[in-house]
Tab-separated table of C-alpha atoms in Angstrom:
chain	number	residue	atom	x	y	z
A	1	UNK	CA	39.209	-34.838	59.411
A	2	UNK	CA	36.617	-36.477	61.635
A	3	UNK	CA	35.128	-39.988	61.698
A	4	UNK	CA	37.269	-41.339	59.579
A	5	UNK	CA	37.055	-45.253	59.695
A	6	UNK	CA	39.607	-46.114	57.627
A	7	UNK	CA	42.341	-44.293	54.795
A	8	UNK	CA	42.348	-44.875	51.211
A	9	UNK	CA	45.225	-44.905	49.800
A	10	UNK	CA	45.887	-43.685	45.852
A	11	UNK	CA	48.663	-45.988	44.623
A	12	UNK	CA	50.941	-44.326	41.390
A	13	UNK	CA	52.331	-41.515	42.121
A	14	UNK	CA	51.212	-41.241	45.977
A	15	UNK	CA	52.327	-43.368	47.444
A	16	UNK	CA	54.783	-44.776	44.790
A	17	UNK	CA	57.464	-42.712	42.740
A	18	UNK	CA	56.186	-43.506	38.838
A	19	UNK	CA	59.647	-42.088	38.205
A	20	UNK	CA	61.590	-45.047	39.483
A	21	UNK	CA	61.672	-46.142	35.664
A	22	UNK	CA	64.007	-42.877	34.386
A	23	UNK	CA	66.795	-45.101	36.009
A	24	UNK	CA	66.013	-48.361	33.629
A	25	UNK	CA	65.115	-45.810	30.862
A	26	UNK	CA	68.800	-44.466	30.976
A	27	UNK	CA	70.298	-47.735	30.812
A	28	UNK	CA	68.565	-48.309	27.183
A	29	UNK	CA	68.041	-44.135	26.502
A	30	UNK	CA	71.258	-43.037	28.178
A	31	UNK	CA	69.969	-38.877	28.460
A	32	UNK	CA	66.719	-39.723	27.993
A	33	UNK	CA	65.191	-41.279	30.909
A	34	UNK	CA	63.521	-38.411	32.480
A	35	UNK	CA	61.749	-36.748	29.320
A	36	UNK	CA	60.772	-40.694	28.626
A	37	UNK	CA	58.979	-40.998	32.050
A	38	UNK	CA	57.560	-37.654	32.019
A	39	UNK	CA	55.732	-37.975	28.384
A	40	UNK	CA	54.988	-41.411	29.878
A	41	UNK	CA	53.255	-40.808	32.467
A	42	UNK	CA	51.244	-38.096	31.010
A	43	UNK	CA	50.177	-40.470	28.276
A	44	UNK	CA	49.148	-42.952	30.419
A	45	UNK	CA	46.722	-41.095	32.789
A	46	UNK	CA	45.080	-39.567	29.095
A	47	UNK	CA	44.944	-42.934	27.631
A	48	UNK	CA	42.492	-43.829	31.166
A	49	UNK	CA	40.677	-40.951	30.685
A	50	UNK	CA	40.550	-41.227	26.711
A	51	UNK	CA	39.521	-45.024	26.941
A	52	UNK	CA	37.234	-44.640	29.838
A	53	UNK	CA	35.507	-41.748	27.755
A	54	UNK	CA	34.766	-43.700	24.290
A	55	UNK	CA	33.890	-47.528	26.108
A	56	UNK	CA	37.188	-48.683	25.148
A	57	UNK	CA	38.848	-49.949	28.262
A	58	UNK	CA	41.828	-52.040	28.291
A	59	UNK	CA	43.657	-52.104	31.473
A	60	UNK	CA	46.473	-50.355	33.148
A	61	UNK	CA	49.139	-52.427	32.026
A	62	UNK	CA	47.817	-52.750	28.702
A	63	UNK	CA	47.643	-48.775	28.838
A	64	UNK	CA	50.667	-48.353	30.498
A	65	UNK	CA	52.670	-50.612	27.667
A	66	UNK	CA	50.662	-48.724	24.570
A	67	UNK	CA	52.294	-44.950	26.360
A	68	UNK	CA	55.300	-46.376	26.382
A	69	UNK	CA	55.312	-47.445	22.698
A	70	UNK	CA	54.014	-43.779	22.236
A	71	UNK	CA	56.740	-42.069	24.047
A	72	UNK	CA	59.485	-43.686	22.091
A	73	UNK	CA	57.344	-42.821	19.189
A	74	UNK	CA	57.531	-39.234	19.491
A	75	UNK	CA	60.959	-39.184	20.953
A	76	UNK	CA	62.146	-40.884	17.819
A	77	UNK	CA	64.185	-43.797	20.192
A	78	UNK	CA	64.606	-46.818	18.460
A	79	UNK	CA	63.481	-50.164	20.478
A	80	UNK	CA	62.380	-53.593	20.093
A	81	UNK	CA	59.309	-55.543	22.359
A	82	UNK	CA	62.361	-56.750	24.634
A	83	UNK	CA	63.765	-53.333	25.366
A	84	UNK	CA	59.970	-52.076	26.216
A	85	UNK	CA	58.986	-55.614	27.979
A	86	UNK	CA	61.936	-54.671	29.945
A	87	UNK	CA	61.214	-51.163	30.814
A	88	UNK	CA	57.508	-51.957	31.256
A	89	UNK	CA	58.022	-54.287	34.432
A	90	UNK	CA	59.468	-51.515	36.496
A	91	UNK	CA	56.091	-50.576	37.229
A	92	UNK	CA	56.376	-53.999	39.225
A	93	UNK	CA	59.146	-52.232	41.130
A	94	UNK	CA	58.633	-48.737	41.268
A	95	UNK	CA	59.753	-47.912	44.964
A	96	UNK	CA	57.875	-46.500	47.542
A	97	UNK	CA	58.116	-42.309	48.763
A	98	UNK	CA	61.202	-42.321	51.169
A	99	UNK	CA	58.417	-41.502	54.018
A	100	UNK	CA	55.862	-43.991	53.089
A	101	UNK	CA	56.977	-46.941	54.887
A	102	UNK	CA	57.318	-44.998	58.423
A	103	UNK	CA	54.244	-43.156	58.120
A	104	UNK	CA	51.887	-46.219	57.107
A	105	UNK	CA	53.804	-47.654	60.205
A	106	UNK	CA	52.592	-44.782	62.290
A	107	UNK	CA	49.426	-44.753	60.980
A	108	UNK	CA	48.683	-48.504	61.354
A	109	UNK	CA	46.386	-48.267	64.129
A	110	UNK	CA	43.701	-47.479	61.185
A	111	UNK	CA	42.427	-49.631	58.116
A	112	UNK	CA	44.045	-49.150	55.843
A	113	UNK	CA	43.556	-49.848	52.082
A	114	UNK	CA	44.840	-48.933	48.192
A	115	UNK	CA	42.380	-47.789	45.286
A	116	UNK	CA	44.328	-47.486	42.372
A	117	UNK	CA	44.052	-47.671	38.299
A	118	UNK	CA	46.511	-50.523	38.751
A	119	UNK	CA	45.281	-54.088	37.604
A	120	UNK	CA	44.916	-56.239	40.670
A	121	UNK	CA	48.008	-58.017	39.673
A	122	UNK	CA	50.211	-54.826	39.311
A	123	UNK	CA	49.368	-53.699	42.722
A	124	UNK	CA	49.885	-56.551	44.543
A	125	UNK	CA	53.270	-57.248	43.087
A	126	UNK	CA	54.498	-53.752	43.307
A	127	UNK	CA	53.309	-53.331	46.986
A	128	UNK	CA	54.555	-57.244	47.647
A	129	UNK	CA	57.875	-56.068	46.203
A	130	UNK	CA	57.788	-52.907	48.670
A	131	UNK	CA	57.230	-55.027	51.556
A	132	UNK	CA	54.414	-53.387	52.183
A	133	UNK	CA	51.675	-55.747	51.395
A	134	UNK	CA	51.220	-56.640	55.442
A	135	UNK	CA	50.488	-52.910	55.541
A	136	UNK	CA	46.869	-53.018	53.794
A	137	UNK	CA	43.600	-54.541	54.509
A	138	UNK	CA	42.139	-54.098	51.214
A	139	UNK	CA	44.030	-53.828	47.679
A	140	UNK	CA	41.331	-52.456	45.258
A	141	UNK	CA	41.295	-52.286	41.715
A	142	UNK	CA	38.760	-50.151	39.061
A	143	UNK	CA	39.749	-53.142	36.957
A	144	UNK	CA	36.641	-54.635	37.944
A	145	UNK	CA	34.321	-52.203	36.649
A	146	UNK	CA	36.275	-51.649	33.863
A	147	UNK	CA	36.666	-47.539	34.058
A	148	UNK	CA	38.942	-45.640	35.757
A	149	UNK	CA	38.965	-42.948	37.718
A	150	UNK	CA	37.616	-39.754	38.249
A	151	UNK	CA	34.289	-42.183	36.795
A	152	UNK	CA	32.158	-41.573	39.990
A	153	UNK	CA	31.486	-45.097	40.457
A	154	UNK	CA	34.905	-46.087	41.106
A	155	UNK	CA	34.908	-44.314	43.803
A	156	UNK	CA	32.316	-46.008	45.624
A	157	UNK	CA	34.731	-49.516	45.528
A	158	UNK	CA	36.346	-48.634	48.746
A	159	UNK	CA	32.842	-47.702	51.441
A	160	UNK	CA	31.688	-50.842	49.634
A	161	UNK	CA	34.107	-53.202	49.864
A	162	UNK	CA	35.089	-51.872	53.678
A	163	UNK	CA	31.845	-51.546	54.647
A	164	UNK	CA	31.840	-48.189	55.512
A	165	UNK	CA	29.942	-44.724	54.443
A	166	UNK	CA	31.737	-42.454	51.853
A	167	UNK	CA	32.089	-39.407	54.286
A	168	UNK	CA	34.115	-42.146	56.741
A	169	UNK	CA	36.518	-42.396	54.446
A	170	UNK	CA	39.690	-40.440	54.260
A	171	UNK	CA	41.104	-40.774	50.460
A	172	UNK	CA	44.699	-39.311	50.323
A	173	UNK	CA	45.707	-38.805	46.867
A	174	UNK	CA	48.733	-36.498	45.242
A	175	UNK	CA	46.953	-36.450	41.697
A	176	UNK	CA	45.264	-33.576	42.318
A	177	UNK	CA	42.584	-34.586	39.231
A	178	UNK	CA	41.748	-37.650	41.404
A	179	UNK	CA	41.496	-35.416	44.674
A	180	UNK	CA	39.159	-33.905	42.929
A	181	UNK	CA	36.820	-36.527	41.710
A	182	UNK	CA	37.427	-37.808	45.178
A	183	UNK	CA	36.350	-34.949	46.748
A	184	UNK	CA	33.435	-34.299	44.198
A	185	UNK	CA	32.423	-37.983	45.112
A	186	UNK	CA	32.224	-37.217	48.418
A	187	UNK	CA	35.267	-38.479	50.412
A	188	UNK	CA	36.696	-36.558	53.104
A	189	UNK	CA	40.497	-35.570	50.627
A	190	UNK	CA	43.722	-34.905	51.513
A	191	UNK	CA	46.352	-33.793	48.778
A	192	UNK	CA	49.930	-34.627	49.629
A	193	UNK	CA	51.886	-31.966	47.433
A	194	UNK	CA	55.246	-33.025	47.244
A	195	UNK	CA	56.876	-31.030	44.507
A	196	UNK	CA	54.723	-27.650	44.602
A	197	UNK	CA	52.677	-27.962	41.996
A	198	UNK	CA	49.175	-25.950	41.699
A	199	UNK	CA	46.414	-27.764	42.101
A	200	UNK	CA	43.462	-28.114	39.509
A	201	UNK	CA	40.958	-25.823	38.377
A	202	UNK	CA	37.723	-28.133	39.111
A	203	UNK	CA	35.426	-25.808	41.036
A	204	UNK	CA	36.730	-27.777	44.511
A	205	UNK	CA	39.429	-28.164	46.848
A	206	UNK	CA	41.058	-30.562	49.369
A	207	UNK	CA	39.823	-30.549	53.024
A	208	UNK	CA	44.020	-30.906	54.035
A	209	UNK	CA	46.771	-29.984	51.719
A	210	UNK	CA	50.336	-31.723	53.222
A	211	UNK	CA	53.849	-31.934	51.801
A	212	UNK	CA	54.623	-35.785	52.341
A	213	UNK	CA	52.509	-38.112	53.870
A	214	UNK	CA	54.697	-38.384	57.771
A	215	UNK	CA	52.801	-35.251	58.277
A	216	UNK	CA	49.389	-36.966	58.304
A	217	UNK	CA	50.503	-38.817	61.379
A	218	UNK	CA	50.226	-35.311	63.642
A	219	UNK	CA	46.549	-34.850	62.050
A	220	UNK	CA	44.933	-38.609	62.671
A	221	UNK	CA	47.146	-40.382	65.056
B	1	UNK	CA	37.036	-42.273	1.334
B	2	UNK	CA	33.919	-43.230	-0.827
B	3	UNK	CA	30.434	-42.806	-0.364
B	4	UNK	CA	31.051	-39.612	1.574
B	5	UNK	CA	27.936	-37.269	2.124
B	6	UNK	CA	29.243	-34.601	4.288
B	7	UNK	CA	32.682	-33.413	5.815
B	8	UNK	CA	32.477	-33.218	9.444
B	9	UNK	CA	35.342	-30.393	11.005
B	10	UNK	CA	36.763	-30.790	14.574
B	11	UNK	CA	37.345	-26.507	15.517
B	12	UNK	CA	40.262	-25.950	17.479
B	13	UNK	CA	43.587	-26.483	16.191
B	14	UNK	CA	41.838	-28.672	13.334
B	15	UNK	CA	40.732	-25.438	11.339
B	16	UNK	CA	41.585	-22.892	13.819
B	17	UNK	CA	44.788	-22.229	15.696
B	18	UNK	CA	44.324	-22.351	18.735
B	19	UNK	CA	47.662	-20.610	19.627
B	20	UNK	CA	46.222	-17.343	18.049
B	21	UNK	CA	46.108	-16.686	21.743
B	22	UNK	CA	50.017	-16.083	22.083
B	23	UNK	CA	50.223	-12.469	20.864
B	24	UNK	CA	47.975	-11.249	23.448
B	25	UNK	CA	49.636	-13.427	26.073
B	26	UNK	CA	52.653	-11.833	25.419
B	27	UNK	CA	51.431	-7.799	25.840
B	28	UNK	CA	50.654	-8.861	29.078
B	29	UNK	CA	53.018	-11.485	30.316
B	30	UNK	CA	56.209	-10.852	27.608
B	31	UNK	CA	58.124	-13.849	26.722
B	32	UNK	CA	55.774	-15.734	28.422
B	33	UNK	CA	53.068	-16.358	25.894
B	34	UNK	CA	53.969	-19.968	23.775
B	35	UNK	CA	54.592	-21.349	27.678
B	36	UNK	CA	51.080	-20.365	28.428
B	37	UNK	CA	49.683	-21.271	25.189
B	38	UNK	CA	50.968	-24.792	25.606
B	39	UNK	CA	50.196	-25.289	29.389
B	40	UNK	CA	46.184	-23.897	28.756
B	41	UNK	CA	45.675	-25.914	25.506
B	42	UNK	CA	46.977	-29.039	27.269
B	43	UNK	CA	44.649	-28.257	30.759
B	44	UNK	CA	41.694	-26.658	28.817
B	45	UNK	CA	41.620	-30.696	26.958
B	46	UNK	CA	42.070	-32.601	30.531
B	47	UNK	CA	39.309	-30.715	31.762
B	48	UNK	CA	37.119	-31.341	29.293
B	49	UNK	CA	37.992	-35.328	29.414
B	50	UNK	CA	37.593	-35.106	33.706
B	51	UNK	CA	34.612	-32.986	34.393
B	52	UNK	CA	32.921	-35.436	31.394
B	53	UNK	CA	34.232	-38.306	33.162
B	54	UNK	CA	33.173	-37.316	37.051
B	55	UNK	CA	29.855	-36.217	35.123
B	56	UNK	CA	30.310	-32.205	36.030
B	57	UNK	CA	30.086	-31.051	32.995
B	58	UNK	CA	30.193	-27.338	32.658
B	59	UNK	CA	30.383	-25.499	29.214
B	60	UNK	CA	33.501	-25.261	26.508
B	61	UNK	CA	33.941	-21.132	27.750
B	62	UNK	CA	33.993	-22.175	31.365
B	63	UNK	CA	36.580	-24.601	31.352
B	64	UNK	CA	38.782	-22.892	29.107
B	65	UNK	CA	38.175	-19.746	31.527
B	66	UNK	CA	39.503	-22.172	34.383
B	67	UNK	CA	42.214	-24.217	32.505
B	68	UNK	CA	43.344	-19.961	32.082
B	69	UNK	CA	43.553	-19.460	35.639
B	70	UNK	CA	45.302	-22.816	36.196
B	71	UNK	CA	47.844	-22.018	33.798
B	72	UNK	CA	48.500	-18.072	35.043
B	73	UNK	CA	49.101	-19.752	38.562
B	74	UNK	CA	50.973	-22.556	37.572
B	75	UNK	CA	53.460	-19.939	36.160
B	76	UNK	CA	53.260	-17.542	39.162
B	77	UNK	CA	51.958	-14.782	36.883
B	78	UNK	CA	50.117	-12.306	38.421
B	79	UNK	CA	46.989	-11.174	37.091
B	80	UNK	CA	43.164	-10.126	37.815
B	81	UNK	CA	39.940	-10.543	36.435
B	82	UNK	CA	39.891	-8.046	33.545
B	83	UNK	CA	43.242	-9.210	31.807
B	84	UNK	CA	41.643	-13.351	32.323
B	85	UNK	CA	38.680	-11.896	30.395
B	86	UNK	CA	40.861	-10.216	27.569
B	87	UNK	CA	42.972	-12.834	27.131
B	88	UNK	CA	40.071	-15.185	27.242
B	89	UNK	CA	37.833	-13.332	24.288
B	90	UNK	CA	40.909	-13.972	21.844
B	91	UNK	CA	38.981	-17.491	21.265
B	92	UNK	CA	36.498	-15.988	19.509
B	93	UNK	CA	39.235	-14.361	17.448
B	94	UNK	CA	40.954	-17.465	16.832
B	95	UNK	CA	42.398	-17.361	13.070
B	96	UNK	CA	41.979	-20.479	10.682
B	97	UNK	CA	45.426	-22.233	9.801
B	98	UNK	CA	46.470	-20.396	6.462
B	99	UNK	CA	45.102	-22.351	3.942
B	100	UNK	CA	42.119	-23.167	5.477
B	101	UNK	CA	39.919	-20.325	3.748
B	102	UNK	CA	40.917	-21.667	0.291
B	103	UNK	CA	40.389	-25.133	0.674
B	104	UNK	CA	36.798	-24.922	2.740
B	105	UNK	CA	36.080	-23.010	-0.929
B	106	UNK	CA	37.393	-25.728	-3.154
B	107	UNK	CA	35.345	-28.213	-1.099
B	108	UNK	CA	32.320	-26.200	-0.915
B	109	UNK	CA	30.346	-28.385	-3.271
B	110	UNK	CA	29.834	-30.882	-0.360
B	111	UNK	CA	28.209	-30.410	2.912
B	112	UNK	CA	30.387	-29.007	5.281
B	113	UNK	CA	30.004	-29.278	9.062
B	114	UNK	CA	31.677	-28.249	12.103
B	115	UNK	CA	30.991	-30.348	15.583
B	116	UNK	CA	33.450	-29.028	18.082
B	117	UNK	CA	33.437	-29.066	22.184
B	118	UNK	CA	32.948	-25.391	21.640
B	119	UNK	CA	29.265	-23.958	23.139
B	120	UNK	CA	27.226	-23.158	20.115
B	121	UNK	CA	27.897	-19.481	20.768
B	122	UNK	CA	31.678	-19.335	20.835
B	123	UNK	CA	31.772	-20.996	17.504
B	124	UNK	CA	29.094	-19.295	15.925
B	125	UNK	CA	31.098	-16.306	17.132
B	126	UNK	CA	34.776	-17.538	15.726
B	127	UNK	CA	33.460	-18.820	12.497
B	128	UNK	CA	31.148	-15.388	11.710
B	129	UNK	CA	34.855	-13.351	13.007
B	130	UNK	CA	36.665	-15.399	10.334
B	131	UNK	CA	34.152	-14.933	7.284
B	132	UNK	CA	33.778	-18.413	6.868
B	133	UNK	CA	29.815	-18.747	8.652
B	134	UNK	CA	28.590	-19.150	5.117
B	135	UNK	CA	30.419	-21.780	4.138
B	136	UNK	CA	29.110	-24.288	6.817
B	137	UNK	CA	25.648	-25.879	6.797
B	138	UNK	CA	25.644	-27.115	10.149
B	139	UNK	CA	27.820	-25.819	13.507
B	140	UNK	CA	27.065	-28.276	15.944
B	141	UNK	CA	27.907	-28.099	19.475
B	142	UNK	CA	28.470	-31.051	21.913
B	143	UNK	CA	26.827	-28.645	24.565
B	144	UNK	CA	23.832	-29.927	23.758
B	145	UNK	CA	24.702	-33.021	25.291
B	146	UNK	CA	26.604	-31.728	28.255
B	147	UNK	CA	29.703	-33.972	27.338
B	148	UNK	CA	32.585	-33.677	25.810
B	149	UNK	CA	34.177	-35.271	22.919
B	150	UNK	CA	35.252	-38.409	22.735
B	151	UNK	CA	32.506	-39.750	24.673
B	152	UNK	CA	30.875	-41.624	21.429
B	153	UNK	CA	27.314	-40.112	21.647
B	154	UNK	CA	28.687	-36.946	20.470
B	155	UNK	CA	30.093	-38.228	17.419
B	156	UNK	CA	26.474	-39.399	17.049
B	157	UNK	CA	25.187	-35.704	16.746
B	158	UNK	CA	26.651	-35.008	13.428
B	159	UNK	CA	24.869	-37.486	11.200
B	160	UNK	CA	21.714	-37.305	13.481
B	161	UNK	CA	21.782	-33.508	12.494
B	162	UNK	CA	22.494	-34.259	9.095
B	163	UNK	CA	20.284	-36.662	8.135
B	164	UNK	CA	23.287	-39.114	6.654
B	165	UNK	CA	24.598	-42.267	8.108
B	166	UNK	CA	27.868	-42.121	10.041
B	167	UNK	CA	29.536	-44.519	7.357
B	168	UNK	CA	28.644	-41.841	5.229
B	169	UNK	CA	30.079	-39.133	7.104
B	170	UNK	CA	33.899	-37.896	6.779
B	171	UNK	CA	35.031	-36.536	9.834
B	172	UNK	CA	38.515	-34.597	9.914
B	173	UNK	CA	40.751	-32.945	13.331
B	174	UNK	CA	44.114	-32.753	13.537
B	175	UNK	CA	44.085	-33.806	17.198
B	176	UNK	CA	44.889	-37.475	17.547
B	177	UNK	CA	42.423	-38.599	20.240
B	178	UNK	CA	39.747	-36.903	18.099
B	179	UNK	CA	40.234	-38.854	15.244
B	180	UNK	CA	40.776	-42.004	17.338
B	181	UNK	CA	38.058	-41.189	19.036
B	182	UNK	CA	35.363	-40.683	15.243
B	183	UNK	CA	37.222	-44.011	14.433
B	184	UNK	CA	36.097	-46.141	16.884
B	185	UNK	CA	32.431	-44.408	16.821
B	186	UNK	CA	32.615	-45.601	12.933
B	187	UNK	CA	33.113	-41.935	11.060
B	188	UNK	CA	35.591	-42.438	8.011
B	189	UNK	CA	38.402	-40.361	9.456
B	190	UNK	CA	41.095	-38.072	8.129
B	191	UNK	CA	43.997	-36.429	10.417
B	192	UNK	CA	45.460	-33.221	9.687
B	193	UNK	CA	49.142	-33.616	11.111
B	194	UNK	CA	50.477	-30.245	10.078
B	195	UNK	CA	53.209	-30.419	13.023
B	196	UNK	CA	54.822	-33.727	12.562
B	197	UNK	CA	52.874	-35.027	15.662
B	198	UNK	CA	52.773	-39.065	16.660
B	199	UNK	CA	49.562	-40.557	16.522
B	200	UNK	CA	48.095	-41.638	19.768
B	201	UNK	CA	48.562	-45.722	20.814
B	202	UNK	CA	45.083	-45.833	21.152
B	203	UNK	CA	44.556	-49.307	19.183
B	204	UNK	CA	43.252	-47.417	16.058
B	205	UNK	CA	44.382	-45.307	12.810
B	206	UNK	CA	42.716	-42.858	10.454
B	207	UNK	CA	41.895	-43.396	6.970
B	208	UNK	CA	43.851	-40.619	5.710
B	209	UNK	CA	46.740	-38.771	6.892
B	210	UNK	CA	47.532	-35.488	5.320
B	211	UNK	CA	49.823	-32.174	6.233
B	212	UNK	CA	47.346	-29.453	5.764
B	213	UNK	CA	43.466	-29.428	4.561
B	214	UNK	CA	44.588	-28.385	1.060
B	215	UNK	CA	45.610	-31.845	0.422
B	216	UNK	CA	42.218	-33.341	0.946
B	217	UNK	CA	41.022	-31.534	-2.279
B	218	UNK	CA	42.963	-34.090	-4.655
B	219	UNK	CA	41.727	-37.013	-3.067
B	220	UNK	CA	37.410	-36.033	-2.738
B	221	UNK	CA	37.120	-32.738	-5.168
């Protein structure tokens, strides 16, 4: 953790809870929500990687919906395009890590910015809707190269468009897949590992491991 | 299905089950081998799809050796080196789905092919260990290329190796993404859903749809 010029941010599932939909889920799926959001979400992140692989990008809303449709698929729920419409713009909502807000307070002294999957439009409602938008200096999308992450290049949106080198960057991520191709990029990575989980067998590791992101404040005050 | 000048086989759970693997999960972690079985299959495919897309490709027996020690971790299982390596050389024991053997010999008047993620020696291996190395002309690796499936120049290797067009070419997996992903490279495609799976949303559909490969010899005999 040295020379870092400014923190980049990972938005879904980082800093945001993608599990603020069970609750909207339940009220359609009453039992349901949680399986729904966790077959959900692991659809989505292999329909980037899927799509990204073949050429075939569409983007993260557009992804996001075509999960959804899956999940109630193979849960064998019954729905309409309202119900799902419905459902689909909590990810204009989804709320924020209890700690976020203080510790982006804290750590405000620095640039800060967002590199997410997210279309531009997603992320900026979703972090308007926070009331966190004053927060960043830089919202970035991989929308505009149409690929998303780990693709190498997307990587390289956030030095360029802050005008700094790679290794100045400090990407904070809790996807430990994208710490990876962060880290394999060549960011300086730190994993925030809320909920225990192992992280990734991909031949590399995070320079700083944490358990919610206020602790980040003690290392780069 | 017309004009069809060779049959094209996806490996692993398309002609061989890939949960083979359970019985000698369970002599050394009892009651614990479907859980691991599930969990490997699932990380062995993600990091296939990530190291392709961060371009750190390393071969089919490496990442399945890692997605392995992910999964032994992620269950708090303690092991060592020499049981990873047993339990690992069960894929090139892998058995063919039961009626597999019959129906490869009620095809056998056409070309048959395999192109699988597998390196060119673990599937020359499995197939040879089953009995059934005669009954392919071609066993084509994506190794070659040093990227996995469904990254469309893969699909590619098939007909190149063949000498047929990819029209021409009838390519058959019972995992979803797989077929989606010989669809959209322009491979007539059949899926094998023996397990009542859903299809992936992934804005295209096979040709065929069938329970197990035994039904495929009514419709091209």
């Amino acid at each position: 953790m040295q020379n870092i010029k400014a923190i980049v941010f990972d938005a879904y599932g980082t800093l945001f809870d993608v599990h603020t939909v069970v609750e909207k889920c339940e009220q359609y799926f009453p039992t349901q929500g949680k399986v729904i959001s966790q077959i959900w979400r692991q659809k989505q992140l292999e329909y980037t990687w899927l799509r990204s692989l073949m050429g075939r990008y569409e983007d993260f809303w557009h992804v996001t919906s075509d999960a959804l449709t899956f999940t109630l698929k193979e849960l064998g729920l019954e729905t309409n395009d309202d119900i799902c419409t419905d459902i689909l713009k909590e990810y204009l909502y989804l709320k924020p890590y209890p700690e976020v807000p203080y510790a982006l307070n804290e750590l405000k002294n620095h640039t800060l910015a967002i590199l997410s999957n997210g279309s531009l439009e997603m992320l900026n409602d979703m972090v308007q809707n926070a009331g966190l938008r004053e927060v960043f200096s830089n919202v970035i999308s991989v929308d505009e190269l149409k690929i998303f992450k780990p693709f190498m290049g997307v990587y390289q949106l956030a030095p360029a468009k802050l005008g700094i080198r790679k290794e100045e960057t400090l990407f904070i991520s809790s996807n430990s897949w994208d710490a990876t191709g962060a880290k394999v990029f060549g960011f300086q990575v730190c994993w925030i590992n809320r909920f225990n989980k192992t992280f990734d067998e991909l031949n590399t590791r995070p320079d700083l491991i944490i358990k919610s992101l206020d602790e980040l404040v003690t290392y780069i005050r």
